XYZ file of C-alpha atoms in Angstrom:
785
model
C -14.903 18.759 -29.460
C -17.920 21.088 -29.305
C -17.571 23.560 -26.478
C -21.336 23.480 -25.973
C -21.317 19.845 -25.390
C -18.328 20.164 -23.023
C -20.286 22.694 -21.073
C -23.387 20.442 -20.983
C -21.286 17.635 -19.538
C -19.668 20.019 -16.983
C -16.115 19.559 -18.257
C -15.199 23.219 -17.517
C -15.955 22.616 -13.840
C -13.485 19.694 -13.843
C -10.866 21.960 -15.376
C -11.456 24.626 -12.797
C -10.963 21.979 -9.932
C -7.762 20.863 -11.678
C -6.652 24.434 -12.178
C -6.626 24.871 -8.355
C -4.005 22.178 -7.985
C -1.419 23.754 -10.351
C 1.355 25.282 -8.448
C 2.480 27.839 -11.214
C 0.974 29.957 -13.831
C 2.735 27.717 -16.274
C 0.719 24.720 -15.094
C -2.510 26.793 -14.824
C -2.116 27.890 -18.596
C -1.787 24.191 -19.600
C -5.026 23.371 -17.636
C -6.896 26.350 -19.296
C -5.844 25.025 -22.725
C -6.764 21.433 -21.951
C -8.960 19.568 -24.277
C -9.797 15.802 -24.714
C -7.499 13.919 -27.127
C -8.979 11.776 -29.887
C -5.823 9.504 -30.566
C -5.162 6.482 -28.331
C -1.463 6.823 -28.228
C -1.648 10.508 -27.120
C -4.253 9.552 -24.433
C -1.969 6.702 -23.210
C 0.974 9.151 -23.011
C -1.109 11.626 -21.048
C -2.199 8.992 -18.570
C 1.265 7.696 -18.092
C 2.468 11.061 -17.137
C -0.357 11.392 -14.529
C 0.281 7.843 -13.223
C 4.073 8.562 -12.842
C 3.310 11.854 -11.076
C 0.760 10.046 -8.921
C 3.332 7.384 -7.884
C 5.883 10.212 -7.297
C 3.498 12.059 -5.017
C 2.677 8.894 -3.077
C 6.385 8.072 -2.471
C 8.007 11.515 -1.968
C 5.058 13.911 -1.452
C 4.474 17.132 -3.539
C 7.132 18.117 -6.010
C 9.105 21.423 -5.250
C 7.707 24.129 -7.508
C 8.775 27.054 -5.321
C 10.298 30.105 -7.206
C 9.141 29.004 -10.662
C 7.184 31.928 -12.423
C 6.289 32.559 -16.054
C 9.105 34.618 -17.389
C 8.068 34.382 -21.051
C 7.317 38.142 -21.328
C 10.628 39.109 -19.707
C 12.512 36.822 -22.112
C 10.808 38.257 -25.111
C 11.638 41.889 -24.077
C 15.358 40.764 -23.451
C 15.419 39.237 -26.953
C 14.215 42.484 -28.692
C 16.704 44.599 -26.756
C 14.599 45.949 -23.815
C 15.978 46.439 -20.415
C 14.768 44.230 -17.689
C 14.249 45.581 -14.196
C 15.689 44.138 -11.085
C 12.487 42.270 -10.092
C 12.190 40.607 -13.566
C 15.881 39.451 -13.368
C 15.267 38.109 -9.861
C 12.232 36.155 -11.208
C 14.504 34.616 -13.892
C 16.976 33.610 -11.296
C 14.538 32.004 -8.986
C 12.979 30.087 -12.023
C 16.371 28.740 -13.030
C 16.935 27.687 -9.348
C 13.479 26.183 -9.077
C 13.879 24.169 -12.245
C 17.248 22.785 -11.038
C 15.622 21.723 -7.735
C 12.706 20.085 -9.461
C 15.040 18.319 -12.009
C 17.110 16.837 -8.928
C 13.718 15.716 -7.308
C 12.504 13.914 -10.292
C 15.870 12.228 -11.023
C 16.084 10.900 -7.536
C 12.604 9.537 -7.719
C 13.535 7.881 -10.985
C 16.471 6.188 -9.425
C 14.334 4.697 -6.566
C 11.228 3.769 -8.627
C 11.339 4.303 -12.526
C 9.147 7.214 -13.833
C 10.622 7.341 -17.447
C 8.325 9.935 -18.951
C 8.750 12.631 -16.248
C 12.462 11.714 -16.053
C 12.890 12.427 -19.864
C 11.143 15.765 -19.334
C 13.222 16.764 -16.398
C 16.415 15.591 -18.061
C 15.833 18.061 -20.879
C 15.914 21.135 -18.493
C 18.881 23.286 -19.250
C 21.689 24.127 -16.986
C 21.616 27.903 -16.684
C 23.447 27.969 -13.339
C 25.946 30.531 -14.588
C 23.276 33.109 -15.472
C 21.640 32.519 -12.091
C 24.824 33.093 -10.246
C 25.505 36.391 -12.198
C 22.055 37.651 -11.381
C 22.303 36.606 -7.737
C 25.613 38.309 -7.405
C 24.059 41.720 -8.474
C 20.509 41.550 -7.046
C 19.399 40.481 -3.683
C 16.225 38.755 -2.625
C 14.435 42.114 -2.205
C 15.040 42.810 -5.907
C 17.627 45.473 -5.133
C 20.883 45.987 -6.969
C 23.612 45.390 -4.442
C 26.807 47.443 -3.926
C 28.840 44.455 -5.141
C 27.324 44.617 -8.610
C 30.213 46.836 -9.726
C 33.071 48.685 -8.054
C 31.749 52.073 -9.550
C 28.409 51.608 -7.910
C 30.054 50.707 -4.661
C 32.168 53.884 -4.826
C 29.099 56.064 -5.617
C 26.984 54.613 -2.907
C 29.887 55.052 -0.449
C 29.994 58.730 -1.300
C 26.281 59.083 -1.099
C 26.274 57.683 2.416
C 29.061 60.047 3.450
C 27.449 63.101 1.866
C 23.976 62.276 3.491
C 25.836 62.074 6.743
C 27.349 65.465 6.399
C 23.919 67.051 5.392
C 22.213 65.510 8.349
C 24.901 66.520 10.671
C 24.721 70.196 9.406
C 20.939 70.262 9.741
C 21.019 68.776 13.195
C 23.385 71.667 14.240
C 20.789 74.132 12.991
C 17.973 72.331 14.997
C 20.004 72.609 18.271
C 20.288 76.346 17.685
C 17.920 78.218 20.057
C 17.231 81.023 17.450
C 16.236 78.539 14.766
C 14.177 76.290 17.090
C 11.580 78.945 17.705
C 11.083 79.178 13.852
C 10.476 75.459 13.386
C 7.128 73.758 13.419
C 8.945 70.502 14.585
C 12.555 69.662 15.289
C 12.881 67.109 12.595
C 14.665 66.547 9.252
C 12.700 65.303 6.403
C 12.909 65.061 2.487
C 10.992 66.654 -0.353
C 11.827 65.917 -3.991
C 14.914 63.867 -2.802
C 16.331 66.858 -1.027
C 16.720 67.335 2.730
C 14.442 70.004 4.443
C 13.197 71.226 7.674
C 9.552 72.354 8.599
C 9.554 76.036 9.225
C 6.533 78.129 10.622
C 4.739 80.241 7.930
C 5.234 83.491 9.838
C 9.023 82.966 9.965
C 9.364 82.650 6.103
C 10.921 86.106 5.708
C 13.395 85.475 8.461
C 14.526 82.142 7.267
C 16.428 81.982 3.908
C 16.730 78.999 1.607
C 14.353 77.294 -0.958
C 10.797 76.289 -0.305
C 9.981 72.781 -1.558
C 6.485 72.288 -0.087
C 3.998 73.332 2.364
C 1.440 71.659 4.609
C -2.146 71.255 3.758
C -3.121 74.024 6.157
C -0.352 76.273 4.916
C 1.025 76.847 8.420
C 4.206 74.948 7.757
C 6.828 75.392 4.964
C 9.349 72.777 4.126
C 12.571 74.832 3.349
C 15.921 73.660 2.264
C 18.348 76.074 4.125
C 20.937 77.966 1.942
C 23.759 76.331 3.834
C 23.013 72.977 2.587
C 21.792 73.774 -1.065
C 25.217 72.975 -2.450
C 25.454 69.755 -0.420
C 22.146 68.688 -1.635
C 23.064 69.418 -5.220
C 26.042 67.135 -4.738
C 23.881 64.411 -3.431
C 21.557 64.770 -6.361
C 24.457 64.378 -8.796
C 25.588 61.250 -6.924
C 22.059 59.690 -7.148
C 21.956 60.396 -10.868
C 25.227 58.588 -11.185
C 23.955 55.760 -9.117
C 20.965 55.372 -11.312
C 23.088 55.485 -14.405
C 25.457 52.801 -13.018
C 22.464 50.631 -12.059
C 21.079 50.874 -15.609
C 24.408 49.845 -17.007
C 24.337 46.774 -14.722
C 20.791 45.874 -15.680
C 21.557 46.167 -19.323
C 24.507 43.932 -18.906
C 22.337 41.251 -17.220
C 19.604 41.672 -19.710
C 22.129 40.912 -22.499
C 23.144 37.785 -20.677
C 19.469 36.760 -20.389
C 19.080 37.206 -24.131
C 21.849 34.769 -24.693
C 19.866 32.054 -22.798
C 16.503 33.013 -24.208
C 15.941 29.923 -26.466
C 16.937 27.490 -23.697
C 14.801 29.292 -21.132
C 11.782 29.240 -23.430
C 12.163 25.425 -23.792
C 12.557 25.196 -19.984
C 9.278 26.971 -19.486
C 7.416 24.543 -21.621
C 9.040 21.505 -19.883
C 8.227 23.073 -16.480
C 4.626 23.599 -17.445
C 4.258 19.993 -18.416
C 5.818 18.957 -15.182
C 3.599 21.129 -13.093
C 0.509 19.981 -15.056
C 1.355 16.367 -14.532
C 1.665 16.893 -10.754
C -1.481 18.898 -10.697
C -3.385 15.869 -12.302
C -1.833 13.620 -9.660
C -2.994 15.845 -6.888
C -6.433 16.044 -8.467
C -6.510 12.214 -8.707
C -5.805 11.940 -5.000
C -8.626 14.443 -4.191
C -11.115 12.338 -6.386
C -9.839 9.012 -5.039
C -9.515 8.090 -8.709
C -7.862 5.257 -10.438
C -6.043 4.772 -13.749
C -8.504 3.572 -16.504
C -7.616 1.125 -19.201
C -8.033 2.768 -22.577
C -9.057 1.195 -25.947
C -10.170 2.543 -29.296
C -12.685 -0.270 -30.212
C -15.734 1.438 -28.698
C -15.802 -0.630 -25.416
C -16.815 0.904 -22.015
C -16.774 -0.813 -18.675
C -17.263 1.515 -15.672
C -16.977 -0.263 -12.284
C -18.559 1.687 -9.475
C -18.080 4.974 -11.226
C -18.986 8.273 -9.469
C -19.815 11.649 -10.709
C -16.719 13.769 -9.896
C -18.686 16.815 -8.989
C -20.865 15.092 -6.370
C -19.885 14.252 -2.809
C -18.289 10.646 -2.871
C -20.017 9.998 0.433
C -23.582 10.396 -1.044
C -23.292 9.556 -4.587
C -24.630 6.135 -5.717
C -21.848 4.229 -7.826
C -22.581 3.395 -11.447
C -21.829 0.127 -13.194
C -22.271 -0.161 -16.876
C -20.772 -2.064 -19.744
C -21.190 -0.855 -23.357
C -19.762 -1.855 -26.721
C -19.326 -5.712 -26.305
C -22.608 -7.647 -26.426
C -24.589 -4.401 -27.010
C -23.902 -0.951 -28.321
C -27.089 0.911 -27.216
C -28.603 1.187 -23.785
C -32.120 2.602 -23.254
C -32.726 3.811 -19.737
C -36.260 4.165 -18.502
C -37.550 5.234 -15.149
C -39.269 8.076 -13.204
C -38.159 11.682 -13.154
C -35.505 12.518 -10.495
C -34.420 9.012 -10.462
C -30.967 9.679 -11.571
C -31.070 9.168 -15.312
C -29.472 12.480 -16.273
C -26.753 12.069 -13.673
C -25.879 8.666 -15.106
C -25.698 10.027 -18.570
C -23.338 12.866 -17.464
C -21.247 10.463 -15.444
C -20.640 8.248 -18.469
C -19.799 11.318 -20.617
C -17.797 13.205 -18.154
C -15.608 10.143 -17.193
C -14.915 9.503 -20.796
C -13.780 13.161 -21.317
C -11.600 12.975 -18.239
C -9.847 9.815 -19.319
C -9.323 11.247 -22.848
C -7.731 14.317 -21.099
C -5.282 12.114 -19.248
C -7.044 12.408 -15.937
C -7.747 9.553 -13.415
C -11.481 8.659 -13.087
C -13.403 8.275 -9.911
C -14.062 4.532 -10.437
C -12.763 1.250 -9.172
C -9.456 -0.261 -10.577
C -10.021 -2.290 -13.794
C -12.488 0.223 -15.361
C -12.144 0.493 -19.123
C -12.887 3.584 -21.245
C -12.614 4.334 -24.904
C -11.044 7.059 -27.015
C -13.925 8.392 -29.067
C -13.498 10.809 -31.998
C -16.237 12.847 -30.531
C -18.858 12.818 -27.763
C -22.223 14.200 -28.478
C -24.834 15.045 -25.952
C -28.442 16.378 -25.893
C -29.149 16.811 -22.179
C -31.778 19.110 -21.010
C -33.657 19.913 -17.636
C -37.077 18.389 -18.037
C -38.177 19.134 -14.463
C -40.280 22.022 -15.723
C -43.962 21.496 -16.898
C -43.485 24.102 -19.720
C -42.701 21.584 -22.307
C -43.699 23.461 -25.553
C -42.874 23.497 -29.138
C -39.905 25.837 -28.803
C -38.244 23.376 -26.318
C -38.992 20.472 -28.677
C -37.491 22.479 -31.454
C -34.413 23.145 -29.587
C -33.780 19.505 -28.749
C -34.530 18.379 -32.215
C -32.062 20.962 -33.564
C -29.321 19.504 -31.307
C -30.202 16.023 -32.436
C -30.029 16.883 -36.154
C -26.673 18.349 -35.592
C -25.539 15.189 -33.905
C -27.026 12.997 -36.654
C -25.092 14.852 -39.366
C -21.834 14.886 -37.327
C -21.551 11.413 -35.664
C -19.361 8.534 -36.807
C -19.168 4.935 -35.882
C -16.384 5.973 -33.454
C -18.588 8.477 -31.567
C -20.467 8.373 -28.225
C -23.960 9.648 -28.279
C -25.872 10.668 -25.088
C -29.576 11.688 -25.476
C -31.681 12.579 -22.479
C -35.494 12.186 -22.725
C -35.609 11.453 -26.344
C -38.738 12.466 -28.170
C -40.079 14.387 -25.187
C -41.905 17.787 -25.586
C -44.538 16.776 -28.155
C -47.368 14.492 -28.663
C -46.543 11.103 -27.020
C -47.612 9.034 -29.985
C -45.583 11.039 -32.466
C -42.774 11.540 -29.983
C -42.255 7.810 -29.335
C -42.431 7.080 -33.030
C -39.841 9.662 -33.781
C -37.705 8.439 -30.900
C -37.697 4.906 -32.217
C -36.845 6.071 -35.778
C -33.923 8.165 -34.478
C -32.726 5.354 -32.185
C -32.812 2.925 -35.165
C -30.830 5.332 -37.392
C -28.081 5.945 -34.761
C -27.867 2.305 -33.932
C -27.402 1.266 -37.568
C -24.482 3.799 -37.753
C -22.621 1.618 -35.228
C -21.707 4.337 -32.685
C -22.101 3.867 -28.969
C -25.260 5.289 -27.552
C -27.090 5.657 -24.186
C -30.495 7.290 -24.307
C -33.171 7.923 -21.563
C -36.938 7.977 -22.187
C -40.372 7.687 -20.626
C -41.877 5.940 -23.566
C -42.910 2.292 -22.988
C -42.671 1.735 -26.810
C -38.944 2.021 -26.518
C -38.871 -0.794 -24.032
C -40.263 -3.118 -26.590
C -37.808 -1.740 -29.182
C -34.924 -2.761 -27.001
C -36.193 -6.316 -26.780
C -36.603 -6.561 -30.578
C -33.172 -5.352 -31.653
C -29.855 -7.148 -31.354
C -27.197 -5.009 -29.777
C -29.791 -2.968 -27.819
C -30.500 -3.509 -24.182
C -32.861 -2.058 -21.734
C -31.903 -0.434 -18.323
C -33.680 1.413 -15.661
C -33.157 3.429 -12.503
C -34.193 1.388 -9.503
C -37.152 2.799 -7.456
C -38.208 1.731 -3.946
C -41.962 1.494 -3.868
C -41.988 1.025 -0.160
C -40.406 4.361 0.548
C -41.668 6.063 -2.785
C -38.148 7.252 -3.469
C -35.563 6.436 -6.116
C -32.296 4.529 -5.071
C -30.310 6.079 -7.932
C -28.977 2.655 -9.058
C -28.688 1.821 -12.687
C -29.856 -1.734 -13.482
C -28.856 -2.892 -16.901
C -31.073 -5.540 -18.494
C -34.169 -4.541 -16.668
C -36.617 -2.034 -18.040
C -38.137 0.582 -15.806
C -41.644 0.397 -14.463
C -43.940 3.367 -14.201
C -44.888 2.565 -10.680
C -47.873 5.092 -10.941
C -50.465 2.714 -9.588
C -48.226 1.512 -6.691
C -47.323 5.127 -5.786
C -51.028 6.220 -5.930
C -52.026 3.303 -3.782
C -49.404 4.063 -1.199
C -50.460 7.658 -0.989
C -53.994 6.725 -0.223
C -55.879 7.034 -3.535
C -59.239 5.185 -3.440
C -58.983 1.590 -4.610
C -61.897 1.809 -7.015
C -60.178 4.715 -8.719
C -57.090 2.675 -9.058
C -58.930 -0.368 -10.450
C -60.666 1.764 -12.884
C -57.318 3.155 -14.059
C -55.877 -0.392 -14.533
C -58.919 -1.200 -16.617
C -58.039 1.711 -18.969
C -54.449 0.301 -19.597
C -54.423 -2.142 -22.511
C -53.861 -5.819 -21.947
C -50.594 -5.641 -23.743
C -49.194 -2.764 -21.612
C -50.364 -4.755 -18.484
C -48.471 -7.872 -19.746
C -45.393 -5.728 -20.281
C -45.730 -4.361 -16.699
C -46.152 -7.895 -15.286
C -43.202 -9.119 -17.171
C -41.110 -6.181 -15.926
C -42.447 -6.884 -12.282
C -41.424 -10.583 -12.798
C -37.931 -9.584 -14.065
C -37.400 -7.129 -11.196
C -38.492 -9.844 -8.576
C -35.986 -12.286 -10.084
C -33.348 -9.573 -10.006
C -34.016 -8.835 -6.380
C -33.846 -12.581 -5.537
C -30.630 -13.030 -7.546
C -29.203 -9.876 -5.659
C -30.154 -11.565 -2.274
C -28.553 -14.735 -3.275
C -25.447 -12.903 -4.483
C -25.163 -11.036 -1.184
C -25.492 -14.421 0.655
C -22.883 -16.000 -1.443
C -20.625 -13.076 -0.906
C -21.048 -13.296 2.847
C -20.302 -17.055 2.689
C -17.239 -16.291 0.542
C -16.002 -13.708 2.950
C -16.475 -16.228 5.831
C -14.544 -18.942 4.032
C -11.774 -16.532 3.249
C -11.710 -15.411 6.893
C -11.549 -19.047 8.065
C -8.858 -19.853 5.514
C -6.936 -16.872 6.620
C -7.211 -17.987 10.226
C -6.192 -21.401 9.344
C -3.190 -20.097 7.523
C -2.262 -17.982 10.585
C -2.487 -20.997 12.903
C -0.371 -23.079 10.506
C 2.161 -20.208 10.386
C 2.350 -20.026 14.173
C 2.569 -23.815 14.354
C 5.431 -23.758 11.926
C 7.172 -21.067 13.871
C 6.792 -23.008 17.086
C 7.986 -26.185 15.310
C 10.984 -24.408 14.205
C 11.735 -23.097 17.661
C 11.326 -26.563 19.115
C 13.597 -28.064 16.552
C 16.221 -25.460 17.271
C 15.911 -26.040 20.928
C 16.183 -29.959 20.422
C 19.168 -29.492 18.237
C 20.864 -27.327 20.924
C 20.032 -29.824 23.567
C 21.443 -32.557 21.305
C 24.559 -30.666 20.769
C 24.932 -30.221 24.540
C 24.245 -33.940 25.138
C 26.781 -34.977 22.496
C 29.321 -32.640 23.899
C 28.760 -34.044 27.445
C 29.038 -37.616 26.151
C 32.028 -36.872 24.227
C 33.740 -35.283 27.321
C 32.824 -38.282 29.441
C 33.948 -40.760 26.797
C 37.391 -38.942 26.555
C 37.534 -39.182 30.502
C 36.868 -43.013 30.217
C 39.423 -43.445 27.432
C 41.948 -41.546 29.571
C 41.247 -43.865 32.451
C 41.709 -46.897 30.163
C 45.030 -45.605 28.864
C 46.197 -44.952 32.466
C 45.049 -48.604 33.466
C 47.017 -49.898 30.509
C 50.090 -48.090 31.659
C 49.765 -49.283 35.239
C 49.020 -52.915 34.388
C 51.524 -53.357 31.610
C 50.755 -54.610 28.142
C 46.939 -55.331 28.581
C 43.974 -54.609 30.637
C 41.915 -57.220 32.443
C 38.713 -58.242 30.720
C 36.531 -57.238 33.550
C 37.926 -53.781 33.550
C 37.153 -53.455 29.766
C 33.572 -54.574 30.404
C 33.234 -51.943 33.107
C 34.629 -49.261 30.908
C 32.148 -50.025 28.157
C 29.264 -49.915 30.498
C 30.385 -46.521 31.575
C 30.449 -45.500 27.818
C 26.958 -46.878 27.311
C 25.752 -44.870 30.306
C 27.401 -41.655 29.030
C 25.693 -41.946 25.616
C 22.709 -39.440 25.359
C 19.321 -41.174 25.695
C 17.089 -40.808 22.770
C 13.876 -39.098 23.494
C 10.904 -41.490 23.674
C 8.428 -41.374 20.838
C 4.761 -42.187 20.801
C 3.504 -45.614 19.772
C 3.293 -45.741 15.984
C -0.203 -44.896 14.561
C -2.195 -48.024 13.951
C -0.170 -50.076 16.422
C -2.159 -52.758 18.193
C -3.858 -52.009 21.528
C -1.331 -52.728 24.274
C -1.926 -55.936 26.189
C -1.305 -56.384 29.946
C 2.379 -56.840 30.639
C 3.870 -58.638 33.509
C 7.430 -59.265 35.013
C 9.295 -61.742 32.933
C 7.542 -60.989 29.651
C 9.606 -60.256 26.596
C 8.716 -56.901 25.017
C 9.661 -54.399 22.382
C 10.652 -50.889 23.499
C 9.351 -48.721 20.614
C 11.322 -45.504 21.474
C 14.507 -47.567 21.360
C 13.516 -50.078 18.764
C 14.986 -52.933 20.974
C 13.802 -56.177 22.698
C 14.117 -56.785 26.340
C 12.642 -58.544 29.392
C 10.370 -56.878 32.025
C 12.008 -56.989 35.360
C 9.445 -55.157 37.367
C 6.182 -53.190 37.018
C 5.734 -49.953 39.027
C 2.502 -48.006 38.322
C 2.654 -46.776 34.730
C 6.335 -47.619 34.418
C 8.312 -50.869 33.897
C 11.830 -51.662 34.757
C 13.196 -53.527 31.496
C 16.414 -55.340 31.099
C 17.967 -54.444 27.804
C 21.191 -56.406 27.340
C 23.482 -55.424 30.186
C 21.450 -52.185 30.686
C 18.320 -51.911 32.833
C 16.120 -48.840 32.365
C 12.664 -47.634 33.292
C 10.192 -47.258 30.463
C 6.511 -45.974 30.225
C 4.081 -48.915 29.840
C 2.506 -47.352 26.692
C 6.037 -47.500 25.058
C 6.021 -51.283 25.323
C 4.623 -53.989 23.055
C 4.374 -57.675 24.268
C 6.431 -60.110 22.187
C 6.248 -63.327 24.303
C 4.613 -63.775 27.551
C 6.502 -65.714 30.253
C 4.580 -69.056 30.816
C 2.787 -69.413 34.014
C 4.739 -71.334 36.760
C 3.362 -74.197 38.747
C 2.886 -73.427 42.413
C 5.850 -74.538 44.633
C 5.288 -76.407 47.861
C 4.568 -74.270 50.795
C 7.938 -74.785 52.311
C 9.640 -73.482 49.189
C 7.892 -70.138 49.687
C 9.421 -69.567 52.939
C 12.119 -67.330 51.339
C 10.734 -63.648 51.402
C 12.174 -60.805 49.482
C 11.209 -57.176 49.891
C 10.701 -54.780 46.903
C 13.639 -52.821 48.168
C 16.056 -55.787 47.809
C 18.547 -55.130 44.987
C 18.756 -58.099 42.637
C 21.383 -57.545 39.868
C 21.088 -59.076 36.442
C 24.863 -59.977 36.329
C 27.251 -62.077 38.465
C 30.944 -61.407 38.574
C 32.999 -64.718 39.294
C 36.442 -63.516 38.132
C 39.136 -64.738 40.502
C 37.056 -67.612 41.988
C 37.704 -71.244 41.793
C 35.119 -73.583 40.041
C 33.551 -75.039 43.280
C 33.025 -71.561 44.768
C 31.668 -70.296 41.366
C 29.069 -73.061 41.021
C 27.697 -72.303 44.567
C 27.384 -68.542 43.664
C 25.771 -69.508 40.313
C 23.108 -71.688 41.963
C 22.179 -68.971 44.388
C 22.196 -66.353 41.740
C 19.874 -68.375 39.513
C 17.415 -68.835 42.392
C 17.295 -65.096 43.132
C 16.935 -64.238 39.428
C 14.136 -66.679 38.991
C 12.345 -65.356 42.190
C 12.784 -61.914 40.695
C 11.119 -62.956 37.333
C 14.297 -61.974 35.393
C 14.228 -63.243 31.846
C 18.008 -63.002 31.216
C 21.235 -62.885 33.400
C 24.881 -62.289 32.728
C 27.663 -64.442 34.328
C 31.119 -62.776 34.149
C 33.859 -65.448 34.417
C 36.630 -63.921 32.288
C 38.627 -65.621 29.598
C 41.661 -67.043 31.409
C 42.320 -70.761 30.818
C 38.630 -71.520 30.061
C 38.219 -73.975 33.020
C 35.670 -71.627 34.744
C 33.773 -71.027 31.558
C 33.424 -74.761 30.768
C 32.289 -75.589 34.230
C 29.716 -72.925 34.317
C 28.414 -74.038 30.870
C 28.064 -77.740 32.002
C 26.228 -76.583 35.158
C 23.838 -74.325 33.243
C 23.005 -77.156 30.742
C 21.427 -79.280 33.571
C 19.883 -76.380 35.728
C 16.128 -76.544 35.976
C 15.598 -72.757 35.669
C 17.779 -72.301 32.526
C 16.049 -72.258 29.195
C 19.113 -71.554 27.135
C 22.513 -70.096 27.278
C 25.271 -68.661 25.096
C 28.530 -66.744 25.150
C 28.374 -62.965 25.039
C 28.293 -61.060 21.886
C 30.373 -58.149 20.788
C 29.637 -55.461 23.251
C 28.484 -57.883 25.909
C 31.985 -59.107 26.876
C 32.632 -61.819 24.206
C 33.973 -65.086 25.583
C 34.523 -63.613 28.971
C 30.670 -63.603 29.712
C 27.971 -66.350 29.620
C 24.331 -65.042 28.922
C 21.457 -67.315 30.289
C 17.808 -67.068 29.487
C 15.599 -68.232 32.319
C 12.286 -70.143 32.005
């Protein structure tokens, strides 16, 4: 890739921003050497590394890169036999420790969420823990060789400390002497040339023996080593030489150990550089708010809301463009400062970034291509000094592009044909565009020439585009509109600025009819586009409203389902409690039955069994009433004595009494209150003829209790018939539809007599023996008229 073109597209600025995110010099060196790749598989692998590092950063934060430094020079010196100093050895130890920490970080990430490429790189890092421990045992964090590095060094340093203590003690004795104090400039002990001295006044030099090692700048003070400590200082000097010799032995030994690991550590440095580079690309992607582009090698570009990475994301206008599918060449027209050059650079720079393995500042789903080369001729045409030399410079660049490009190249040309005579420039531009287009490469070119608009209409695979311009505000919007050629807008701008109308009309007359038709056609296209844009925005708003409403309905349905589940759980719990209660009461009734059976011998009286069954029926949990089925007929007016169906129980019965919105209904031997809207009329009781006045002398109040059953057990036939007659009259007056006469089984005399009497009675419509559950042969059931 041509360095000049990379500079033109501002690629080095991208690398500089990426360089700032590298944590080590190893990663920074990789950034400096970065160039776009031209093979699809290599680009995909680069992007995979960035994507995995991006995921790792999002899940666990920044990777630990502390302590890792570039130790390549130290490793080289160790290999050729040089001696490393303590600081270099400390760097090697910290780098080994940092590599182990980074390896553990990546492996833990890989276990939680697979990042196979980075895990493979980290897995290749060597385990040089033994070398790290050996260095750490000899050199502390301040890069000083510790006493524990060897027994000999510990012994020497112990003697040194003792000897220094004796020297200082001797000198302090001298400082305390009154005869010596008057000769001293200051009562202090200091060092010169690694020997202990004291400051003596110049005038007492002849009175003070010893060796002069230094004097002050004014010459008033001499730093003298007294004769009494010369021998002691000599001993200290010998010990320090021994100390240095022992330190060098230790450093030589450690350097030899480093040389043994040299090849492994060189490989580790390369791996650490790759990992740091990947995490730097991930951090740069976060800064750009970038996304992973889909890559291809078939010359297809589809940038969705792409932004120039060097411009502020809050002010830049996003770019949408597709190239390489229905058309391979885009010709962009429009006024200066409208954003044409920025659009060109954005297309080229995003392509270079993707080919370098970087995320691009565009929406998800953007597609970019791996080109074999990107060529660009982009110059600043804001100056009015367009002359032959400028034209020659542009033409030289284009000639170089024409001789180097291939069908797999991307060509970006800014202001093609500018800088010379318009007629010749436009003709030359059309010829060059045609040649490049026939080559089959992908091209985006900007121009002012109207002839190129017509060229785009007449060529398959070529399409017009323009930079939108707001005539109302006389300012560009910087939006690229593909499919719509640009207008000059000169007349509109002049009119808005106040140029006389007759001058503008005269100017319009100078424009050829063909050019005016083109302008009108462009204006019509732009009006259609604006209308389509408004329709699209309206449709988008409607779609958002529908989605919001749908989301609201889904939320309501979710809450309804949750409430329904809660109600079902509550109902089930209440049902369990009711069943438990009924079971307990049933057990109590059964226990009573057993007790009765024991008390009365082999059997229990029939009327006692009937009473027990009634208690069981009352103990059973009542089914919750349900609403009338959908589509059921409109309820009719129901009166006492009518035969009805109770929907909630799915049973027939007779209405005994109406009270407000409720009715008392006789269901077999049970009587219960039911809501009127739960009843459906089956058969209405026929209207009764009026009785003579004297028959109405019997009055009953609403509070009188009229039972639907008569117990005659133990009575003789005559007494029973009197009671039956009275009971039938009361039931008839109470509008009962059905009554129960309990006579027991016994010998059957009472049953037969009651049956004969009921057959002839005027109020009895029909009668029968009781069914199973009603008392069987021990009960006679009569239906009243």
